[in-house]
Amino acid sequence: SRDSKQSDESTKNMKEITIRFTTHTTGTFRGKPLRLRSKLIPPNGKVMKCPPTSVSITYSVDKSDIDSYGKITKLVTDMVMDRQVGNTMGLSGIAAAAVVAGNPPGMLELYPPFVAVERFFARPMKPILDNDEDGATNLPPFPSSVMIQLAKGVTASYFGIDDADLLANEFAYIDQLLGPLDN
């Protein structure tokens, strides 16, 4: 089973329209076995909670280009936004399923060699998990209007470069291949 929560945004120019949204995928490993590399892994009933990921889909709206009009011209998927969220070691997609199945991919399968070595020696990240016992979820602590204003403030300060007071003492910078780095 699978559940994806999404939020939407779109941008448009004269020749294409791009739709961007965020997904937070959860699922339970049951049903058919998972074929992974040369192995066939039987279902184990474990729940997979992926980190939030960004997806971008660009469509052609250029009527003068008959071959691509109305078709997808670019698809960007599984751009993990916060590797600490969930129980998949910060991975999404088939790599996340492999973690839940008990057969996680090796570092060299996921990252360039330099990044793999850096991650091997890095401090471990503490995962952020939902608290299933009391039904709590990773919902924002403030209404969305307040969260948007907070995000605009951080963006206006060049993500804390212009105003270090926005960064907590335990601040950590994390991107797709780098981090966590301390302030």
CSV table of C-alpha atoms in Angstrom, one decimal:
chain,number,residue,atom,x,y,z
A,1,SER,CA,0.0,0.0,0.0
A,2,ARG,CA,1.1,3.6,-0.6
A,3,ASP,CA,0.1,7.0,0.5
A,4,SER,CA,1.6,10.2,-0.9
A,5,LYS,CA,0.8,13.7,0.4
A,6,GLN,CA,1.4,16.5,-2.1
A,7,SER,CA,1.6,20.2,-2.2
A,8,ASP,CA,1.5,21.9,-5.6
A,9,GLU,CA,3.2,24.8,-7.4
A,10,SER,CA,3.4,25.6,-11.1
A,11,THR,CA,5.4,28.0,-13.3
A,12,LYS,CA,4.6,28.9,-16.9
A,13,ASN,CA,6.3,30.4,-19.9
A,14,MET,CA,5.3,30.7,-23.5
A,15,LYS,CA,6.6,27.2,-24.5
A,16,GLU,CA,6.3,25.1,-21.4
A,17,ILE,CA,4.6,24.7,-18.1
A,18,THR,CA,6.3,23.2,-15.1
A,19,ILE,CA,4.5,21.7,-12.1
A,20,ARG,CA,6.4,21.2,-8.9
A,21,PHE,CA,5.2,19.3,-5.9
A,22,THR,CA,6.4,17.6,-2.8
A,23,THR,CA,5.6,14.0,-1.9
A,24,HIS,CA,5.9,12.1,1.4
A,25,THR,CA,5.6,8.4,0.5
A,26,THR,CA,4.7,5.7,3.0
A,27,GLY,CA,4.1,2.0,2.2
A,28,THR,CA,4.1,-1.5,3.6
A,29,PHE,CA,6.3,-4.2,2.1
A,30,ARG,CA,3.7,-6.9,1.4
A,31,GLY,CA,2.4,-8.7,-1.7
A,32,LYS,CA,4.8,-9.8,-4.3
A,33,PRO,CA,8.5,-10.3,-3.6
A,34,LEU,CA,10.9,-7.5,-4.5
A,35,ARG,CA,13.4,-8.2,-7.3
A,36,LEU,CA,16.6,-6.4,-6.3
A,37,ARG,CA,19.8,-6.8,-8.2
A,38,SER,CA,20.1,-10.6,-8.5
A,39,LYS,CA,18.0,-11.4,-5.4
A,40,LEU,CA,14.3,-12.0,-4.9
A,41,ILE,CA,13.3,-10.6,-1.5
A,42,PRO,CA,10.1,-11.9,0.2
A,43,PRO,CA,7.7,-9.4,1.8
A,44,ASN,CA,8.4,-8.7,5.5
A,45,GLY,CA,5.5,-6.5,6.4
A,46,LYS,CA,7.6,-3.6,7.4
A,47,VAL,CA,6.4,0.0,6.9
A,48,MET,CA,8.5,2.3,4.7
A,49,LYS,CA,8.4,6.0,5.6
A,50,CYS,CA,10.4,8.0,2.9
A,51,PRO,CA,11.7,11.5,3.4
A,52,PRO,CA,9.8,14.3,1.6
A,53,THR,CA,10.9,14.5,-2.0
A,54,SER,CA,10.5,17.2,-4.6
A,55,VAL,CA,9.1,16.3,-8.1
A,56,SER,CA,9.1,18.5,-11.1
A,57,ILE,CA,7.2,17.8,-14.4
A,58,THR,CA,7.6,20.1,-17.4
A,59,TYR,CA,5.1,19.9,-20.3
A,60,SER,CA,5.4,21.5,-23.7
A,61,VAL,CA,2.6,24.0,-24.5
A,62,ASP,CA,4.3,25.1,-27.8
A,63,LYS,CA,1.6,24.5,-30.4
A,64,SER,CA,4.1,25.2,-33.2
A,65,ASP,CA,6.1,22.1,-32.1
A,66,ILE,CA,3.6,19.4,-33.1
A,67,ASP,CA,5.9,16.5,-32.0
A,68,SER,CA,6.2,17.6,-28.4
A,69,TYR,CA,3.0,19.7,-27.8
A,70,GLY,CA,1.2,18.4,-24.6
A,71,LYS,CA,4.0,15.9,-23.8
A,72,ILE,CA,6.4,15.8,-20.9
A,73,THR,CA,9.7,17.4,-21.8
A,74,LYS,CA,11.5,17.0,-18.5
A,75,LEU,CA,10.9,14.9,-15.4
A,76,VAL,CA,12.8,15.3,-12.1
A,77,THR,CA,11.9,12.9,-9.3
A,78,ASP,CA,13.1,11.7,-5.9
A,79,MET,CA,15.0,14.8,-5.0
A,80,VAL,CA,15.2,14.2,-1.2
A,81,MET,CA,14.5,17.3,0.8
A,82,ASP,CA,15.4,16.1,4.3
A,83,ARG,CA,17.4,12.9,4.6
A,84,GLN,CA,16.7,12.7,8.4
A,85,VAL,CA,13.0,12.2,8.0
A,86,GLY,CA,11.7,8.6,7.8
A,87,ASN,CA,13.2,5.1,8.3
A,88,THR,CA,15.0,4.7,4.9
A,89,MET,CA,18.4,6.1,5.7
A,90,GLY,CA,17.4,9.3,3.8
A,91,LEU,CA,16.7,7.4,0.6
A,92,SER,CA,13.6,7.3,-1.6
A,93,GLY,CA,12.3,5.2,-4.5
A,94,ILE,CA,13.7,1.7,-5.0
A,95,ALA,CA,16.7,2.4,-2.8
A,96,ALA,CA,14.3,3.1,0.1
A,97,ALA,CA,12.4,-0.1,-0.6
A,98,ALA,CA,15.7,-2.0,-0.5
A,99,VAL,CA,16.5,-0.5,3.0
A,100,VAL,CA,13.1,-1.6,4.3
A,101,ALA,CA,13.5,-5.0,2.7
A,102,GLY,CA,16.7,-5.5,4.7
A,103,ASN,CA,19.0,-5.3,1.7
A,104,PRO,CA,20.2,-1.6,1.6
A,105,PRO,CA,22.4,-0.5,-1.3
A,106,GLY,CA,26.1,0.1,-0.6
A,107,MET,CA,27.5,3.6,-0.4
A,108,LEU,CA,29.3,3.2,-3.8
A,109,GLU,CA,26.0,2.2,-5.4
A,110,LEU,CA,24.5,5.5,-4.3
A,111,TYR,CA,27.2,8.2,-4.4
A,112,PRO,CA,30.3,9.2,-6.3
A,113,PRO,CA,33.4,7.7,-4.6
A,114,PHE,CA,34.5,10.9,-2.9
A,115,VAL,CA,31.1,11.5,-1.4
A,116,ALA,CA,30.8,7.8,-0.3
A,117,VAL,CA,34.2,8.1,1.6
A,118,GLU,CA,33.1,11.4,3.2
A,119,ARG,CA,29.8,9.9,4.3
A,120,PHE,CA,31.5,6.8,5.7
A,121,PHE,CA,33.6,8.9,8.0
A,122,ALA,CA,30.9,11.5,8.8
A,123,ARG,CA,29.0,11.7,12.1
A,124,PRO,CA,25.7,9.7,11.9
A,125,MET,CA,22.5,11.6,11.4
A,126,LYS,CA,19.7,11.0,13.9
A,127,PRO,CA,16.6,10.0,12.0
A,128,ILE,CA,13.3,12.0,12.6
A,129,LEU,CA,10.5,9.5,12.9
A,130,ASP,CA,6.8,9.8,13.4
A,131,ASN,CA,5.5,8.9,16.8
A,132,ASP,CA,3.0,6.2,15.9
A,133,GLU,CA,2.0,5.5,19.5
A,134,ASP,CA,0.0,8.7,20.0
A,135,GLY,CA,-0.9,9.3,16.4
A,136,ALA,CA,1.3,12.3,16.0
A,137,THR,CA,2.8,13.1,12.7
A,138,ASN,CA,5.5,15.4,11.3
A,139,LEU,CA,3.1,18.3,10.9
A,140,PRO,CA,4.4,21.9,11.2
A,141,PRO,CA,4.1,23.5,14.6
A,142,PHE,CA,2.6,26.7,13.2
A,143,PRO,CA,-0.2,27.5,10.7
A,144,SER,CA,0.9,27.4,7.1
A,145,SER,CA,0.8,31.2,6.8
A,146,VAL,CA,3.3,31.5,9.7
A,147,MET,CA,5.5,28.8,8.2
A,148,ILE,CA,5.5,30.6,4.8
A,149,GLN,CA,6.5,33.9,6.5
A,150,LEU,CA,9.3,32.1,8.4
A,151,ALA,CA,10.6,30.5,5.1
A,152,LYS,CA,10.5,34.0,3.4
A,153,GLY,CA,12.6,35.4,6.3
A,154,VAL,CA,15.2,32.7,6.0
A,155,THR,CA,15.3,33.1,2.2
A,156,ALA,CA,15.6,36.9,2.5
A,157,SER,CA,18.7,36.4,4.8
A,158,TYR,CA,20.4,34.2,2.2
A,159,PHE,CA,19.6,31.2,4.4
A,160,GLY,CA,21.2,32.6,7.5
A,161,ILE,CA,24.4,34.1,5.9
A,162,ASP,CA,23.2,37.7,6.5
A,163,ASP,CA,21.6,36.9,9.9
A,164,ALA,CA,23.3,34.2,11.8
A,165,ASP,CA,20.9,34.7,14.7
A,166,LEU,CA,18.4,32.7,12.6
A,167,LEU,CA,20.5,29.6,13.0
A,168,ALA,CA,20.3,27.5,16.2
A,169,ASN,CA,23.4,26.3,18.0
A,170,GLU,CA,22.6,22.8,16.8
A,171,PHE,CA,22.2,24.0,13.2
A,172,ALA,CA,23.2,21.5,10.5
A,173,TYR,CA,23.5,22.1,6.8
A,174,ILE,CA,22.4,19.2,4.6
A,175,ASP,CA,22.0,19.0,0.8
A,176,GLN,CA,21.7,16.2,-1.7
A,177,LEU,CA,25.3,15.0,-1.4
A,178,LEU,CA,26.8,17.0,1.5
A,179,GLY,CA,26.3,17.1,5.2
A,180,PRO,CA,25.3,17.4,7.9
A,181,LEU,CA,27.8,20.3,8.4
A,182,ASP,CA,27.8,22.3,11.6
A,183,ASN,CA,27.4,26.1,11.6
